[in-house]
Amino acid sequence: MTVGDSIADPLFIHGLATSADARQQVERMLARVGLTPVADYYQRFPRELSGGQQQRVAIARALILQPKLLICDEPVSMLDASVQSQVLELMRSLKDEFQLTYLFITHDLWVARFLCDRIAVMQAGKIVELGATEDIFQRPQHPYTQTLLAAAPLLASLT
């Protein structure tokens, strides 16, 4: 499938748009996630895109149905640092614009601190600590959370 067809597919699956309507919605979403010129990206195939561009396509596809919740499992883990930053900034701006809630699964403490309002720390599949991001980083209560933060001294010093 082309990028445009892939993003439009959920609209067709749910019977929410005609072909013309879907194309307009996809073009708006491509522009919103920074994939311009839109006509060029609409016709391209995912294999022709960089990792960051592919992630933007995934975000556009996820948002095309205007959900209220997105579950993101390590969405930037395979991207280099500069591209990670760009994608995270995009996700932060989309959060407000689309009134989104993210369930953001990550092992990267910096990413969690950057994007999340609240953090749940898990150990062996169980939540051991839950709280506001800055509370977790400034006043960790659980020994496992304390150990995680001690392993990332740069983050601990950003208080």
Short mmCIF file of the C-alpha atoms (twelve columns), coordinates in Angstrom:
data_MODEL
# 
_entry.id   MODEL 
# 
loop_
_atom_site.group_PDB 
_atom_site.id 
_atom_site.type_symbol 
_atom_site.label_atom_id 
_atom_site.label_alt_id 
_atom_site.label_comp_id 
_atom_site.label_asym_id 
_atom_site.label_seq_id 
_atom_site.Cartn_x 
_atom_site.Cartn_y 
_atom_site.Cartn_z 
_atom_site.pdbx_PDB_model_num 
ATOM 1   C CA . MET A 1   0.000   0.000  0.000  1 
ATOM 2   C CA . THR A 2   1.080   3.551  -0.536 1 
ATOM 3   C CA . VAL A 3   1.367   5.857  2.463  1 
ATOM 4   C CA . GLY A 4   -1.890  7.592  1.519  1 
ATOM 5   C CA . ASP A 5   -3.783  4.314  1.133  1 
ATOM 6   C CA . SER A 6   -2.420  3.037  4.438  1 
ATOM 7   C CA . ILE A 7   -3.531  6.134  6.343  1 
ATOM 8   C CA . ALA A 8   -6.951  6.126  4.640  1 
ATOM 9   C CA . ASP A 9   -7.561  2.424  5.296  1 
ATOM 10  C CA . PRO A 10  -9.042  2.846  8.821  1 
ATOM 11  C CA . LEU A 11  -11.572 5.327  7.415  1 
ATOM 12  C CA . PHE A 12  -12.725 2.750  4.874  1 
ATOM 13  C CA . ILE A 13  -12.707 -0.127 7.367  1 
ATOM 14  C CA . HIS A 14  -15.093 1.848  9.601  1 
ATOM 15  C CA . GLY A 15  -17.151 3.266  6.710  1 
ATOM 16  C CA . LEU A 16  -16.359 6.834  7.726  1 
ATOM 17  C CA . ALA A 17  -15.415 8.413  4.402  1 
ATOM 18  C CA . THR A 18  -15.793 8.297  0.662  1 
ATOM 19  C CA . SER A 19  -12.651 8.127  -1.459 1 
ATOM 20  C CA . ALA A 20  -12.643 11.896 -2.006 1 
ATOM 21  C CA . ASP A 21  -13.297 12.636 1.680  1 
ATOM 22  C CA . ALA A 22  -10.621 10.184 2.747  1 
ATOM 23  C CA . ARG A 23  -8.054  11.738 0.435  1 
ATOM 24  C CA . GLN A 24  -8.731  15.209 1.866  1 
ATOM 25  C CA . GLN A 25  -8.486  13.944 5.446  1 
ATOM 26  C CA . VAL A 26  -5.256  12.059 4.697  1 
ATOM 27  C CA . GLU A 27  -3.727  15.105 3.006  1 
ATOM 28  C CA . ARG A 28  -4.563  17.270 6.039  1 
ATOM 29  C CA . MET A 29  -3.087  14.660 8.371  1 
ATOM 30  C CA . LEU A 30  0.094   14.292 6.289  1 
ATOM 31  C CA . ALA A 31  0.583   18.045 6.431  1 
ATOM 32  C CA . ARG A 32  -0.121  18.076 10.184 1 
ATOM 33  C CA . VAL A 33  2.557   15.474 10.919 1 
ATOM 34  C CA . GLY A 34  5.064   17.330 8.747  1 
ATOM 35  C CA . LEU A 35  5.157   15.101 5.674  1 
ATOM 36  C CA . THR A 36  5.223   17.671 2.900  1 
ATOM 37  C CA . PRO A 37  4.888   18.038 0.014  1 
ATOM 38  C CA . VAL A 38  1.753   16.058 0.716  1 
ATOM 39  C CA . ALA A 39  1.236   14.857 -2.879 1 
ATOM 40  C CA . ASP A 40  4.712   13.343 -2.871 1 
ATOM 41  C CA . TYR A 41  4.284   11.476 0.422  1 
ATOM 42  C CA . TYR A 42  0.751   10.315 -0.429 1 
ATOM 43  C CA . GLN A 43  2.059   8.257  -3.348 1 
ATOM 44  C CA . ARG A 44  5.231   6.922  -1.733 1 
ATOM 45  C CA . PHE A 45  5.691   3.507  -0.193 1 
ATOM 46  C CA . PRO A 46  6.840   3.017  3.415  1 
ATOM 47  C CA . ARG A 47  10.054  1.321  2.267  1 
ATOM 48  C CA . GLU A 48  11.009  4.614  0.595  1 
ATOM 49  C CA . LEU A 49  10.863  6.551  3.880  1 
ATOM 50  C CA . SER A 50  13.313  7.073  6.714  1 
ATOM 51  C CA . GLY A 51  12.532  5.719  10.177 1 
ATOM 52  C CA . GLY A 52  11.348  9.121  11.379 1 
ATOM 53  C CA . GLN A 53  9.098   9.553  8.347  1 
ATOM 54  C CA . GLN A 54  7.676   6.067  8.880  1 
ATOM 55  C CA . GLN A 55  6.911   6.966  12.479 1 
ATOM 56  C CA . ARG A 56  5.102   10.112 11.320 1 
ATOM 57  C CA . VAL A 57  3.018   7.948  8.953  1 
ATOM 58  C CA . ALA A 58  2.169   5.641  11.881 1 
ATOM 59  C CA . ILE A 59  1.103   8.655  13.939 1 
ATOM 60  C CA . ALA A 60  -1.046  9.986  11.079 1 
ATOM 61  C CA . ARG A 61  -2.688  6.581  10.643 1 
ATOM 62  C CA . ALA A 62  -3.371  6.323  14.372 1 
ATOM 63  C CA . LEU A 63  -4.915  9.811  14.488 1 
ATOM 64  C CA . ILE A 64  -7.032  9.619  11.342 1 
ATOM 65  C CA . LEU A 65  -9.978  8.242  13.350 1 
ATOM 66  C CA . GLN A 66  -9.573  10.959 15.997 1 
ATOM 67  C CA . PRO A 67  -9.183  8.692  19.012 1 
ATOM 68  C CA . LYS A 68  -8.998  9.980  22.565 1 
ATOM 69  C CA . LEU A 69  -6.408  7.399  23.664 1 
ATOM 70  C CA . LEU A 70  -3.252  6.201  21.890 1 
ATOM 71  C CA . ILE A 71  -1.218  3.312  23.231 1 
ATOM 72  C CA . CYS A 72  2.399   3.859  22.210 1 
ATOM 73  C CA . ASP A 73  4.809   0.984  22.810 1 
ATOM 74  C CA . GLU A 74  8.413   2.251  22.535 1 
ATOM 75  C CA . PRO A 75  7.456   4.615  19.683 1 
ATOM 76  C CA . VAL A 76  10.855  6.303  19.399 1 
ATOM 77  C CA . SER A 77  13.224  3.572  20.570 1 
ATOM 78  C CA . MET A 78  14.569  2.752  17.095 1 
ATOM 79  C CA . LEU A 79  15.183  6.362  16.079 1 
ATOM 80  C CA . ASP A 80  18.369  8.366  16.477 1 
ATOM 81  C CA . ALA A 81  18.401  11.106 19.114 1 
ATOM 82  C CA . SER A 82  17.646  14.065 16.838 1 
ATOM 83  C CA . VAL A 83  14.748  12.268 15.156 1 
ATOM 84  C CA . GLN A 84  13.472  11.094 18.557 1 
ATOM 85  C CA . SER A 85  13.341  14.693 19.687 1 
ATOM 86  C CA . GLN A 86  11.398  15.769 16.591 1 
ATOM 87  C CA . VAL A 87  8.867   12.941 16.930 1 
ATOM 88  C CA . LEU A 88  8.412   13.600 20.655 1 
ATOM 89  C CA . GLU A 89  7.836   17.318 20.021 1 
ATOM 90  C CA . LEU A 90  5.261   16.379 17.380 1 
ATOM 91  C CA . MET A 91  3.538   14.002 19.795 1 
ATOM 92  C CA . ARG A 92  3.475   16.670 22.497 1 
ATOM 93  C CA . SER A 93  1.863   19.212 20.168 1 
ATOM 94  C CA . LEU A 94  -0.658  16.658 18.893 1 
ATOM 95  C CA . LYS A 95  -1.588  15.778 22.475 1 
ATOM 96  C CA . ASP A 96  -3.002  19.242 23.053 1 
ATOM 97  C CA . GLU A 97  -4.416  19.772 19.585 1 
ATOM 98  C CA . PHE A 98  -6.318  16.466 19.498 1 
ATOM 99  C CA . GLN A 99  -6.988  16.318 23.269 1 
ATOM 100 C CA . LEU A 100 -5.174  12.994 23.419 1 
ATOM 101 C CA . THR A 101 -4.223  10.761 26.251 1 
ATOM 102 C CA . TYR A 102 -1.140  8.644  25.629 1 
ATOM 103 C CA . LEU A 103 -0.409  5.393  27.353 1 
ATOM 104 C CA . PHE A 104 3.303   5.573  26.688 1 
ATOM 105 C CA . ILE A 105 5.323   2.415  27.274 1 
ATOM 106 C CA . THR A 106 9.066   2.986  27.427 1 
ATOM 107 C CA . HIS A 107 12.275  1.920  29.100 1 
ATOM 108 C CA . ASP A 108 13.796  5.329  28.430 1 
ATOM 109 C CA . LEU A 109 13.465  7.466  31.548 1 
ATOM 110 C CA . TRP A 110 14.342  10.678 29.669 1 
ATOM 111 C CA . VAL A 111 11.542  10.066 27.177 1 
ATOM 112 C CA . ALA A 112 9.097   9.402  30.000 1 
ATOM 113 C CA . ARG A 113 10.114  12.564 31.827 1 
ATOM 114 C CA . PHE A 114 9.849   14.636 28.657 1 
ATOM 115 C CA . LEU A 115 6.400   13.491 27.544 1 
ATOM 116 C CA . CYS A 116 4.481   12.138 30.504 1 
ATOM 117 C CA . ASP A 117 2.409   13.908 33.144 1 
ATOM 118 C CA . ARG A 118 2.193   10.777 35.277 1 
ATOM 119 C CA . ILE A 119 4.411   7.713  35.462 1 
ATOM 120 C CA . ALA A 120 3.787   4.169  36.573 1 
ATOM 121 C CA . VAL A 121 6.991   2.299  37.396 1 
ATOM 122 C CA . MET A 122 6.742   -1.435 36.815 1 
ATOM 123 C CA . GLN A 123 8.859   -4.227 38.184 1 
ATOM 124 C CA . ALA A 124 8.277   -7.831 37.099 1 
ATOM 125 C CA . GLY A 125 4.977   -6.866 35.453 1 
ATOM 126 C CA . LYS A 126 3.516   -5.111 38.499 1 
ATOM 127 C CA . ILE A 127 3.159   -1.401 39.168 1 
ATOM 128 C CA . VAL A 128 5.354   -0.557 42.156 1 
ATOM 129 C CA . GLU A 129 4.996   3.228  42.055 1 
ATOM 130 C CA . LEU A 130 2.560   5.642  40.445 1 
ATOM 131 C CA . GLY A 131 2.601   9.405  40.563 1 
ATOM 132 C CA . ALA A 132 3.153   12.745 38.931 1 
ATOM 133 C CA . THR A 133 6.303   12.751 36.816 1 
ATOM 134 C CA . GLU A 134 8.190   15.295 38.873 1 
ATOM 135 C CA . ASP A 135 7.211   13.558 42.116 1 
ATOM 136 C CA . ILE A 136 8.603   10.278 40.798 1 
ATOM 137 C CA . PHE A 137 11.855  11.925 39.736 1 
ATOM 138 C CA . GLN A 138 12.315  14.179 42.763 1 
ATOM 139 C CA . ARG A 139 10.930  11.971 45.527 1 
ATOM 140 C CA . PRO A 140 10.950  8.309  44.454 1 
ATOM 141 C CA . GLN A 141 9.375   6.145  47.132 1 
ATOM 142 C CA . HIS A 142 9.928   2.568  45.997 1 
ATOM 143 C CA . PRO A 143 13.426  1.042  46.160 1 
ATOM 144 C CA . TYR A 144 13.160  -0.134 42.544 1 
ATOM 145 C CA . THR A 145 12.334  3.399  41.346 1 
ATOM 146 C CA . GLN A 146 15.256  4.717  43.375 1 
ATOM 147 C CA . THR A 147 17.543  2.146  41.731 1 
ATOM 148 C CA . LEU A 148 16.317  3.085  38.246 1 
ATOM 149 C CA . LEU A 149 16.943  6.754  38.841 1 
ATOM 150 C CA . ALA A 150 20.351  6.106  40.370 1 
ATOM 151 C CA . ALA A 151 21.249  4.255  37.162 1 
ATOM 152 C CA . ALA A 152 20.456  7.433  35.207 1 
ATOM 153 C CA . PRO A 153 22.356  10.116 37.176 1 
ATOM 154 C CA . LEU A 154 21.912  12.815 34.551 1 
ATOM 155 C CA . LEU A 155 18.142  12.601 34.946 1 
ATOM 156 C CA . ALA A 156 18.357  12.618 38.725 1 
ATOM 157 C CA . SER A 157 20.362  15.838 38.601 1 
ATOM 158 C CA . LEU A 158 17.729  17.697 36.562 1 
ATOM 159 C CA . THR A 159 15.586  18.414 39.597 1 
# 
